[in-house]
Short mmCIF file of C-alpha atoms and ligand atoms in Angstrom, two decimals:
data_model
loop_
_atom_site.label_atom_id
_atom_site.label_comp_id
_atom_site.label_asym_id
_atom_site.label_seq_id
_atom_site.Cartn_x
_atom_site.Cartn_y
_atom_site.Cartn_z
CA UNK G 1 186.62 131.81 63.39
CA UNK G 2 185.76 135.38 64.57
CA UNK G 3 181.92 136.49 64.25
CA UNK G 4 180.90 138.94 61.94
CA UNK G 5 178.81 140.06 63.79
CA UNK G 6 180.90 141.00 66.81
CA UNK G 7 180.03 144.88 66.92
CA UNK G 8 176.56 144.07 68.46
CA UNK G 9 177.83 142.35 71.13
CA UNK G 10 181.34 141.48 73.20
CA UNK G 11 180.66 139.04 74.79
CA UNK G 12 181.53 135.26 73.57
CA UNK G 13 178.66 132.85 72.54
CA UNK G 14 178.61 129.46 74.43
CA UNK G 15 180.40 126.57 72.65
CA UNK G 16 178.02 124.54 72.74
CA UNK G 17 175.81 127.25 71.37
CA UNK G 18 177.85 127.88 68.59
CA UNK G 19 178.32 124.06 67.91
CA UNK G 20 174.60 123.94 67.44
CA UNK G 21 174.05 126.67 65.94
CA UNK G 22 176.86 126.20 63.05
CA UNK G 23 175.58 124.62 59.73
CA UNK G 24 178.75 124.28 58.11
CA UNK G 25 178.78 120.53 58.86
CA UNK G 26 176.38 120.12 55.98
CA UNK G 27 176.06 123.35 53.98
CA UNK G 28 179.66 123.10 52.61
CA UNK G 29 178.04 121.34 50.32
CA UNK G 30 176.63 124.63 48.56
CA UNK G 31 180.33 126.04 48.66
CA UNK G 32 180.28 125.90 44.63
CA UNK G 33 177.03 127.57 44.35
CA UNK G 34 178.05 130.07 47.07
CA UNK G 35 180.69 130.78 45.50
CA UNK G 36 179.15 131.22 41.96
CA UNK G 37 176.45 133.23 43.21
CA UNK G 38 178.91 135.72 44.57
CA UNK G 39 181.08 136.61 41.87
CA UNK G 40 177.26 136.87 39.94
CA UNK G 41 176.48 139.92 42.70
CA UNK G 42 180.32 141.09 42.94
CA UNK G 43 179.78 141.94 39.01
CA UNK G 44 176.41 143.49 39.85
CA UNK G 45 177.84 145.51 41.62
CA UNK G 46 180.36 146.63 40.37
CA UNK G 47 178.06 146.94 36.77
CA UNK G 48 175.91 149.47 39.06
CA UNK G 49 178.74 151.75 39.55
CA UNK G 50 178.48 150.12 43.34
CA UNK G 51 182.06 148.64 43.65
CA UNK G 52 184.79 150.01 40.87
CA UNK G 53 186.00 147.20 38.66
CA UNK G 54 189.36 147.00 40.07
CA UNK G 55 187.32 145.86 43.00
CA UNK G 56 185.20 143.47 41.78
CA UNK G 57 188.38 142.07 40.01
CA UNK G 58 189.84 141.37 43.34
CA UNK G 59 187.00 140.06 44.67
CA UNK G 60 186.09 137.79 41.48
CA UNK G 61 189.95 136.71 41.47
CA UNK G 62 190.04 135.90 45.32
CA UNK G 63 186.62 133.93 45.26
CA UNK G 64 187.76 131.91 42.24
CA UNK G 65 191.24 130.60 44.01
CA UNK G 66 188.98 129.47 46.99
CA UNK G 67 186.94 127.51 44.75
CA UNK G 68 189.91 125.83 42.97
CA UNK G 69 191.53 125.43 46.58
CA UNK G 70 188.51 123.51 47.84
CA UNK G 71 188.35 121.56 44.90
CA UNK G 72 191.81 120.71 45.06
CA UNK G 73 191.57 120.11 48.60
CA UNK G 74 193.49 122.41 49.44
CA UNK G 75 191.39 124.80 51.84
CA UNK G 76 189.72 122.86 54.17
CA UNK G 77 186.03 123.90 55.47
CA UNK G 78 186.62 125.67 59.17
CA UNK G 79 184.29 123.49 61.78
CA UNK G 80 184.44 126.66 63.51
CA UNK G 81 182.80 128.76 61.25
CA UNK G 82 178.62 129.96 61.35
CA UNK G 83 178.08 128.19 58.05
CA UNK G 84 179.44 128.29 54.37
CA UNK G 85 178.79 131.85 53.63
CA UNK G 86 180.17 133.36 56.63
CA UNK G 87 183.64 130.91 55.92
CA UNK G 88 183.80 132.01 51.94
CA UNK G 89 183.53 135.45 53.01
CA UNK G 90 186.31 135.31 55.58
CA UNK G 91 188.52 133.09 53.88
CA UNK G 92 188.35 135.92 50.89
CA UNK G 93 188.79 138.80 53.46
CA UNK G 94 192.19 137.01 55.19
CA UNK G 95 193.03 136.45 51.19
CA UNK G 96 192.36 139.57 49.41
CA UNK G 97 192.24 142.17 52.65
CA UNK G 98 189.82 145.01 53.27
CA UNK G 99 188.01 145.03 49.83
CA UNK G 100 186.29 141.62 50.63
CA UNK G 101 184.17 143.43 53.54
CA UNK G 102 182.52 145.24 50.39
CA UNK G 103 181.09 142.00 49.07
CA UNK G 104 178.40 141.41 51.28
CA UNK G 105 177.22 144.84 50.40
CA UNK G 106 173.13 145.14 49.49
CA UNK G 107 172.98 140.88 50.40
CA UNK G 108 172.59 139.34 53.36
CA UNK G 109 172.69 135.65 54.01
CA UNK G 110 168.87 135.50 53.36
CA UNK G 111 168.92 136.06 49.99
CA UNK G 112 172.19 134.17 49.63
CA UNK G 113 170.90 131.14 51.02
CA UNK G 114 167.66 130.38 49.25
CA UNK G 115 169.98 131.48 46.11
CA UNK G 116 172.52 129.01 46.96
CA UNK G 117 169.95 126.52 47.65
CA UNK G 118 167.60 127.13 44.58
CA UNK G 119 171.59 126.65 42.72
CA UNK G 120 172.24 123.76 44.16
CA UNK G 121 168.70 121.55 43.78
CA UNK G 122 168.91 122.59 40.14
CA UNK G 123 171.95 120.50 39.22
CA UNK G 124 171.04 117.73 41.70
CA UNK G 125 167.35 117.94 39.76
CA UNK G 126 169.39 117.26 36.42
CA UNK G 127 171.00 115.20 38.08
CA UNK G 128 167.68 112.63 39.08
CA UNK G 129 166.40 113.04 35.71
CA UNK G 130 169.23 111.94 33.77
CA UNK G 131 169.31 108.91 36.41
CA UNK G 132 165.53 107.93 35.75
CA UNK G 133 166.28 107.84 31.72
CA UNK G 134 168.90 105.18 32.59
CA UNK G 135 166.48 103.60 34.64
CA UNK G 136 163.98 104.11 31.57
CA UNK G 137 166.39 102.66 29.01
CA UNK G 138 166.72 99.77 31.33
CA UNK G 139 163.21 99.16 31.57
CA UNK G 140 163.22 99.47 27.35
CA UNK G 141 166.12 96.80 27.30
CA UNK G 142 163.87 94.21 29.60
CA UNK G 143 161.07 95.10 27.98
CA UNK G 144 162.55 94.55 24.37
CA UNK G 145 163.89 91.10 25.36
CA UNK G 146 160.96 89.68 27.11
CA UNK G 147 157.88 91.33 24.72
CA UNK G 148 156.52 87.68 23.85
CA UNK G 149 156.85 86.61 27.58
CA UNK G 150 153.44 86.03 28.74
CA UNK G 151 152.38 86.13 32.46
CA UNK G 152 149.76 86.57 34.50
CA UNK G 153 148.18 89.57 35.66
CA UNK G 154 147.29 90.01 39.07
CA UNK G 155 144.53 92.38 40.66
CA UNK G 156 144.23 91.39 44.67
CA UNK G 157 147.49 89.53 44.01
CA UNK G 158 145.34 87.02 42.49
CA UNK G 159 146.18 85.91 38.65
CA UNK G 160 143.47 87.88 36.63
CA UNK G 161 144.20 87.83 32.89
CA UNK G 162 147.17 87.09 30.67
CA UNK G 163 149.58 90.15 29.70
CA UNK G 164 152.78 90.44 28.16
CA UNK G 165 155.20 90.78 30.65
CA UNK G 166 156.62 93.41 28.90
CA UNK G 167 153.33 95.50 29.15
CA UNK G 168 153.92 95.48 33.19
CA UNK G 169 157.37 96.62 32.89
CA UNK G 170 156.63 99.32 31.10
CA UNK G 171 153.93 100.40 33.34
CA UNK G 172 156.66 101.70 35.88
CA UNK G 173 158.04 103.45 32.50
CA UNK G 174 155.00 105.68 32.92
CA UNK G 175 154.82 105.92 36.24
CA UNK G 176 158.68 107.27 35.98
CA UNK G 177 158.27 109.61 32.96
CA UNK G 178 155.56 111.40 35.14
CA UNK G 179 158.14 112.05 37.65
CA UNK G 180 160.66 113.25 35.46
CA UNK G 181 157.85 115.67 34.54
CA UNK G 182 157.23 116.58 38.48
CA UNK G 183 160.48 117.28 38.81
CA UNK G 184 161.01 119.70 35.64
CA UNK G 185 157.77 121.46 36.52
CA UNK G 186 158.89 121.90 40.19
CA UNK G 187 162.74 123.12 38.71
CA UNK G 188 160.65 125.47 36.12
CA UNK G 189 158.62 127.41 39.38
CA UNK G 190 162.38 127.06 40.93
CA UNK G 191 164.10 129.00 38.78
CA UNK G 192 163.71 132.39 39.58
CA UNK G 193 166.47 134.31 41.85
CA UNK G 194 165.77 135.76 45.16
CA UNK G 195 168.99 137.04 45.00
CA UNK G 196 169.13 141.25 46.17
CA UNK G 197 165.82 140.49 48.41
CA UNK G 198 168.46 141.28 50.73
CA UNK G 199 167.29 140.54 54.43
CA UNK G 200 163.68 140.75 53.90
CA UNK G 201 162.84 144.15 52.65
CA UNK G 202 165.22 144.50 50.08
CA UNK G 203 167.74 147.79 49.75
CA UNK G 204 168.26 150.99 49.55
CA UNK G 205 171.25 150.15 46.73
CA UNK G 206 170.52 150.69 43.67
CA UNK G 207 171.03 147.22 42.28
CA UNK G 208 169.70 145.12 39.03
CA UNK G 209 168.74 142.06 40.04
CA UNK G 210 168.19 140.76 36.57
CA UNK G 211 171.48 140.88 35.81
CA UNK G 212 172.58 138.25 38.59
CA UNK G 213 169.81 136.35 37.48
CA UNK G 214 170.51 136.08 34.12
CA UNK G 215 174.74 135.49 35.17
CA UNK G 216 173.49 132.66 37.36
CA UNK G 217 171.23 131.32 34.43
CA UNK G 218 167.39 131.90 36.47
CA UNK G 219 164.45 133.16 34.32
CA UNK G 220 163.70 135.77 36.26
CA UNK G 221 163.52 136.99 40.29
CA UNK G 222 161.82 136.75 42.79
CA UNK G 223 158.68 139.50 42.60
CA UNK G 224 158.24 140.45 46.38
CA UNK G 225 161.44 140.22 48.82
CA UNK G 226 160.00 139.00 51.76
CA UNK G 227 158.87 135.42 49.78
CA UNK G 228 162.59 135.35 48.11
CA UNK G 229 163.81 135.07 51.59
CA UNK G 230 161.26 132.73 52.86
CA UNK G 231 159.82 130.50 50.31
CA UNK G 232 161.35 127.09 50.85
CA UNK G 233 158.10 125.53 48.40
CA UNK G 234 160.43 124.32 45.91
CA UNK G 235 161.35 121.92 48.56
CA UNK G 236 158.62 120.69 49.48
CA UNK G 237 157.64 120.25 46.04
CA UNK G 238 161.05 118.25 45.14
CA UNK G 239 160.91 116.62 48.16
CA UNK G 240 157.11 115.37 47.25
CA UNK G 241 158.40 114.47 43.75
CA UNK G 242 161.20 112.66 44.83
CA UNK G 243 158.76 110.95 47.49
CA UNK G 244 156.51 109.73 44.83
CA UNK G 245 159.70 108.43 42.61
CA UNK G 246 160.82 105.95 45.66
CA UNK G 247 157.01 104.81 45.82
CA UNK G 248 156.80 103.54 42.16
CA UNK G 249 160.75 102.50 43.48
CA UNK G 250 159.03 100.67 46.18
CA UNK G 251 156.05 98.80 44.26
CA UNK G 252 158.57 98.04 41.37
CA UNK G 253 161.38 95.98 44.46
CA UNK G 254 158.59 94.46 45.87
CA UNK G 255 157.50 93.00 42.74
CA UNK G 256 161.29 91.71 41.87
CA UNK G 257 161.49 90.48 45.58
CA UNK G 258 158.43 88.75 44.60
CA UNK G 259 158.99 87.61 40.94
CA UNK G 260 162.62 86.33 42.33
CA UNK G 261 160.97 84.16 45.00
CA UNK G 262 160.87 80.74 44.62
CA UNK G 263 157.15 80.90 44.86
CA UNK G 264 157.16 82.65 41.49
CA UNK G 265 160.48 82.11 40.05
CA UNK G 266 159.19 84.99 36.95
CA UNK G 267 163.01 86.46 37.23
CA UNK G 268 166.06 85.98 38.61
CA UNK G 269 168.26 88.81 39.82
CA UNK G 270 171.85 88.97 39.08
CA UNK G 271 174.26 87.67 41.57
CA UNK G 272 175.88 91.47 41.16
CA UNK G 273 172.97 92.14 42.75
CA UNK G 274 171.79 89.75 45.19
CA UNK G 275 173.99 88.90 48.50
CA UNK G 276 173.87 85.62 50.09
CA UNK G 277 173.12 84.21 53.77
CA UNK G 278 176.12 83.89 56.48
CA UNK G 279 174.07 80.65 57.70
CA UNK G 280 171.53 79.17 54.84
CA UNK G 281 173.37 78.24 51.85
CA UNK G 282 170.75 78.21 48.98
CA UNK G 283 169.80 81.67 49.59
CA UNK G 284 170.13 84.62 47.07
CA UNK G 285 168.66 87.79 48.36
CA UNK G 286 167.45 90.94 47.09
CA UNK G 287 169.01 93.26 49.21
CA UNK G 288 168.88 95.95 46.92
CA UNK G 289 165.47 95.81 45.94
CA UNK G 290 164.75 95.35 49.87
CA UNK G 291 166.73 98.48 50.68
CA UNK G 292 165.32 100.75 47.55
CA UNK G 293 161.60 99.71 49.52
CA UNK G 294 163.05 100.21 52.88
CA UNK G 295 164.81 104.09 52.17
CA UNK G 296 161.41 104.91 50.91
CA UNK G 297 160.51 105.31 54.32
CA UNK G 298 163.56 107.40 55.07
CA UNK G 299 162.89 110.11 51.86
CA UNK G 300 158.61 110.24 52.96
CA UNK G 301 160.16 111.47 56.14
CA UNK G 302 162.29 114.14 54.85
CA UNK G 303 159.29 115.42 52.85
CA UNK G 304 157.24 115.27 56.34
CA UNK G 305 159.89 116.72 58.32
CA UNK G 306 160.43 119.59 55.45
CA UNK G 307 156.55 120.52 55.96
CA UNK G 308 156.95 120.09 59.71
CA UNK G 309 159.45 122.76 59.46
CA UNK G 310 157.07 125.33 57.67
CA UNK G 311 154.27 124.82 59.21
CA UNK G 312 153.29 128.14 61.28
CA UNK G 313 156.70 129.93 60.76
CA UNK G 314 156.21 133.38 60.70
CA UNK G 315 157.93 135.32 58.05
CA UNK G 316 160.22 136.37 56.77
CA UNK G 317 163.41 134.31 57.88
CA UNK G 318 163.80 132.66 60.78
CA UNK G 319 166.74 130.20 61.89
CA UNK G 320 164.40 126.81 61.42
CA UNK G 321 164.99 127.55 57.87
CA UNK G 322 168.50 126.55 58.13
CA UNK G 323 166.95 122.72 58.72
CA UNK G 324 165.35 122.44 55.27
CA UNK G 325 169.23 121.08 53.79
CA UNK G 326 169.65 118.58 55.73
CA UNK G 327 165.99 116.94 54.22
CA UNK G 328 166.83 118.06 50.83
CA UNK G 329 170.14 116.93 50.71
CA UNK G 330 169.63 113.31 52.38
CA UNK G 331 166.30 112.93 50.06
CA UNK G 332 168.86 113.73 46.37
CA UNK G 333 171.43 111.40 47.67
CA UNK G 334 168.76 108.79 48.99
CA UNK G 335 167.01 108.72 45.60
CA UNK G 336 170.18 109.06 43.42
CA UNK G 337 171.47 106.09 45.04
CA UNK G 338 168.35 104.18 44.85
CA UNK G 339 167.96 104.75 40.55
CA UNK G 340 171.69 104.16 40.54
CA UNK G 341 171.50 100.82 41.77
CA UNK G 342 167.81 99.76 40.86
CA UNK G 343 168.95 100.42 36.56
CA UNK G 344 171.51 98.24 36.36
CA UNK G 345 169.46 95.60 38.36
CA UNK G 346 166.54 95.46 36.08
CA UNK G 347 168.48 95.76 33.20
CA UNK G 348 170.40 92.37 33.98
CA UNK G 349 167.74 90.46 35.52
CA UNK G 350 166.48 87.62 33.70
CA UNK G 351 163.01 87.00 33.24
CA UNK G 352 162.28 83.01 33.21
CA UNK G 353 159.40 82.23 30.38
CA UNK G 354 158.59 78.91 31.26
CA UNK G 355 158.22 79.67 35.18
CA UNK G 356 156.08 82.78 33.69
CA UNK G 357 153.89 80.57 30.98
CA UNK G 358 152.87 78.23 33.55
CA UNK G 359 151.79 80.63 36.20
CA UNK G 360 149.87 81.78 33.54
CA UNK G 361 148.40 78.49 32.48
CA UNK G 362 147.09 78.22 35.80
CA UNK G 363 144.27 80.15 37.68
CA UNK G 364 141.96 80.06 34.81
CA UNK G 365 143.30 83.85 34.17
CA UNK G 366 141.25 82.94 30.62
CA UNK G 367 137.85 82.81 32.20
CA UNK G 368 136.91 86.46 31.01
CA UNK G 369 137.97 85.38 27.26
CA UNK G 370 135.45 81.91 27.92
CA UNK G 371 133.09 84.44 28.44
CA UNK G 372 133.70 87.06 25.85
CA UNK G 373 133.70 83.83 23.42
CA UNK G 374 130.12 83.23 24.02
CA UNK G 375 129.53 86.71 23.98
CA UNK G 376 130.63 86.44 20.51
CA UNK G 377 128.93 83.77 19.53
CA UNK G 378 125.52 85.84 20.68
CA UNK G 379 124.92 85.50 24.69
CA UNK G 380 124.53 88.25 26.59
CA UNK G 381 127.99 88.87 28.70
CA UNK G 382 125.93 88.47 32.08
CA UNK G 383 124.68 84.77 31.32
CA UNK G 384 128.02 83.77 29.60
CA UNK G 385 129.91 85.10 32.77
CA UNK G 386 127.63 82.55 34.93
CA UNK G 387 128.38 79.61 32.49
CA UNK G 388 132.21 80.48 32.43
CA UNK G 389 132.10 80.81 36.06
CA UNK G 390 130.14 77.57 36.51
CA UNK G 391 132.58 75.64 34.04
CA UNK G 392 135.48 77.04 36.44
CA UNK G 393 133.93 75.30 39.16
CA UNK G 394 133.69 72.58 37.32
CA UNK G 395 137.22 72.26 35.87
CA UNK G 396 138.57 73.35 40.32
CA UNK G 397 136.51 69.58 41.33
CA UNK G 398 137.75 67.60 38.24
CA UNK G 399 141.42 69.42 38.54
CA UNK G 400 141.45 70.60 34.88
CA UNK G 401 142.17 73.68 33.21
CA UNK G 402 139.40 75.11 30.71
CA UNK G 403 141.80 74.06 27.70
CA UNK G 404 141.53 70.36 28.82
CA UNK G 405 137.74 70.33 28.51
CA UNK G 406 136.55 68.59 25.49
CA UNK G 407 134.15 69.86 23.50
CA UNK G 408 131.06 67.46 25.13
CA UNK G 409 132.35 68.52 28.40
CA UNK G 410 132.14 72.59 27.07
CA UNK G 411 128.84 72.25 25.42
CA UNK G 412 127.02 70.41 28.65
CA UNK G 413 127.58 73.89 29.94
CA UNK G 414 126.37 75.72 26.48
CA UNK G 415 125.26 74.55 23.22
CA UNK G 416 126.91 77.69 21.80
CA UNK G 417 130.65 76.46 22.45
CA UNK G 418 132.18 75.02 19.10
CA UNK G 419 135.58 73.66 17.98
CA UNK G 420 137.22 77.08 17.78
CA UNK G 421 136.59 77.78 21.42
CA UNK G 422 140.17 76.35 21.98
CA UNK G 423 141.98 79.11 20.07
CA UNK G 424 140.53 81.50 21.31
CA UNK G 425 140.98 81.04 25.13
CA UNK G 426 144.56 79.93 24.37
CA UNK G 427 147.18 82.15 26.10
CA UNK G 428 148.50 83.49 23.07
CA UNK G 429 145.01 84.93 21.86
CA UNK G 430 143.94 86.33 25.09
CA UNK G 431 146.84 88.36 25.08
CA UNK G 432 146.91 89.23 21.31
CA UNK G 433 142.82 89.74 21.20
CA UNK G 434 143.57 92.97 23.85
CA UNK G 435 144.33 95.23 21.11
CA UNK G 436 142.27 98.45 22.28
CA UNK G 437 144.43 101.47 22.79
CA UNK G 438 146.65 101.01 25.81
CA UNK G 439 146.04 97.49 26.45
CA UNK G 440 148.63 94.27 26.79
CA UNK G 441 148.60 93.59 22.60
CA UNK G 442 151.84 93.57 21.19
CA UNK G 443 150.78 96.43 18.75
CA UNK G 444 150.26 98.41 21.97
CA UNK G 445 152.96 97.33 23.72
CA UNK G 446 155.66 98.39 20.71
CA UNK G 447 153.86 101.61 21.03
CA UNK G 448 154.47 102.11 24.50
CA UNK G 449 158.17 101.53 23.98
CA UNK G 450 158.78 103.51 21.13
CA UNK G 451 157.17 106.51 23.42
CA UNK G 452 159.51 105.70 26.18
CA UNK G 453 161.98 105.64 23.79
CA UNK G 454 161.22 109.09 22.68
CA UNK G 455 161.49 110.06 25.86
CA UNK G 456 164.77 109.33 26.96
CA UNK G 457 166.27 110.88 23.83
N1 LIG C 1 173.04 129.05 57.75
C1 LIG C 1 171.86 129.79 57.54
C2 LIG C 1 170.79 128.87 56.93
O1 LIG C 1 171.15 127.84 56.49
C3 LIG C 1 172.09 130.91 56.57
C4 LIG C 1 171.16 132.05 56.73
C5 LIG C 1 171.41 132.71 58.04
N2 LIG C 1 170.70 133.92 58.19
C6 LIG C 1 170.55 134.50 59.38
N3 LIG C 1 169.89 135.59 59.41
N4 LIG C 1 171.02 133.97 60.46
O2 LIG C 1 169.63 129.13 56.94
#
């Protein structure tokens, strides 16, 4: 494809040059946004007496067959050419003849670009968030089924005290309602257009950049010309939000890696989503969950190398910029996949009570309520946390759990302990006993859901 920029000079640039200079490989993926944002400025202006309307109807005409063409595979993207602005623009030029040289009047590819871009994250944005409800109503769905399920809670990995195992699910509800929120609040700060910043300095046109803005559906544009062209925050701050999706993404696999273990046996994962071994025969992996942790590596990278990029660039635009897509656009796909495949796994896993109740039953994860019973019956917590920790010791050389004591046994430790001691360190009560706001009580818990709920409508 010829370069438009040939006046400047004659002479040819290198192939492999050009190869490595050419973003096209990746950037056709903007070719819709492209597109739209240049029928936005074509109307511009033509609405500022810039182009007559017979023009811009050309131009508006000529841009829309090469978007149906693409679509319809038609026109295929020239390897050849810069990048996708440079091929839109010459495709419309062969197409619609001299008037498409008018289009790239009062624009250059600096403003186009970080308009393009700023397009294209939007959608993809929409995209993630409508992918983390699903993953949200999933959690909702496991969390409905299993809300009597009690398990232990762990702190150091080590059981600590009962909870519902619906109460840890929807932990990672929270966790992935804040990012929804990250993301919005990064797409809110996003959506202003630095279209008609021109190069850097804007132009001596007189042009109204509010109405592209308001044709390509921003709030507003960009205040000072030279940050249109060079901001590239909004990726970094997508890029951090998406980073901090695939760690909950993370923590949540390695927990189902964990729970489907033998060694814990707390749910098993649906053979949709498991594979098998080419040599052991009773295995079922979690490959999924495995990868989801594993490609969390690959999107804290693209937020790193996104940074990298920044760091120290002068302004206003300068040809690193052009490396911030390939980050952006591997992190969205990376992620997308990730919620696409982690949903419909949690939402068909089955969570195994019985495995969960006696994990639970073991560990003494009802020490604090031993305590808190005494406390109760009038001992201060410090000395009825020594005599709950001394009966634990107890119960480890006899092997017995606290609910096998009998009553002798409990009072040779404290006179205090009485008949009811045994329903109230019973599973069941510890769990239903934790009714302050926010805790593991079932009250709490139904709470929690109908928020999430809320949420995803
Ligand atoms: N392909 C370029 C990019 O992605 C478009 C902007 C080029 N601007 C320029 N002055 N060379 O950043």
């Amino acid at each position: 494809m010829e370069k438009m920029w040939k006046g400047r000079s004659e002479v040819a640039t290198d192939k492999l040059a050009d190869d490595f200079n050419s973003s096209i490989g990746f950037d056709c993926k903007l070719y819709k946004q492209d597109i739209e944002g240049s029928v936005a400025h074509a109307k511009m202006l033509a609405g500022c007496g810039i182009l007559t309307a017979d023009e811009c109807a050309v131009l508006v005409e000529g841009l829309q067959g090469i978007l149906s063409d693409i679509e319809a595979g038609k026109l295929a993207f020239d390897p050849t050419a810069e990048d996708i602005h440079m091929f839109v623009e010459a495709v419309l030029t062969e197409r619609v003849g001299d008037v498409g040289k008018k289009l790239h009047t009062a624009r250059s590819r600096n403003d186009q670009v970080a308009t393009d871009l700023r397009l294209y994250l939007r959608d993809e944005s929409e995209n993630i968030v409508a992918l983390i409800r699903k993953l949200l109503a999933a959690i909702v769905e496991q969390a409905n089924k299993t809300k009597t399920y009690i398990v232990p809670g762990y702190t150091h990995l080590q059981r600590a005290q009962p909870i519902l195992f619906a109460h840890h699910l929807l932990a990672y509800a929270m966790m992935f309602i804040r990012d929804a929120g990250r993301i919005n609040d990064a797409v809110r700060r996003m959506n202003v257009s630095p279209l008609g910043s021109c190069a850097l300095a804007g132009t001596t046109y007189d042009t109204d950049r509010m109405y592209t803005a308001k044709l390509l559906g921003f709030d507003g544009y960009t205040l000072n010309s030279i940050d249109g062209v060079s901001d590239r925050d909004f990726c970094v701050e997508l890029l951090s939000a998406l980073s901090l999706v695939m760690t909950h993404l993370s923590r949540f696999a390695e927990e189902i890696i964990l729970w489907s273990s033998w060694e814990f046996g707390f749910v098993e994962l649906d053979d949709a989503y498991t594979t098998g071994s080419s040599i052991m025969p009773q295995k079922k992996n979690s490959d999924m969950a495995e990868l989801v942790r594993g490609k969390t590596g690959r999107v804290y990278g693209d937020l790193i190398a996104m940074l990298t990029v920044l760091k120290g660039l002068p302004l206003a635009y300068n040809k690193d910029m052009q490396e911030d897509k390939e980050c952006v656009f591997d992190a969205f796909e990376t992620v997308a996949k990730c919620l696409g495949v982690f949903a419909p796994m949690v939402a068909t896993m089955k969570a195994n009570k019985d495995n969960m109740y006696r994990a639970a039953s073991k560990g003494f994860i009802n020490a604090t309520d031993l305590a808190d019973y005494l406390v109760g019956k009038g001992e201060p917590f410090r000395s009825a946390y020594k005599v709950s920790g001394k009966i634990v010791a107890y119960c480890i050389a006899n092997d017995k759990v606290l609910e096998e004591l009998s009553l002798d046994e409990f009072r040779s430790f404290d006179p205090l302990f009485d008949e009811d001691v045994y329903g109230e360190i019973s599973l069941a009560a510890c769990v239903q006993k934790r009714t302050s706001a926010g805790g593991t009580g079932i009250k709490s818990v139904e709470k929690q859901i109908k928020f999430v709920e809320e949420f995803i409508k």
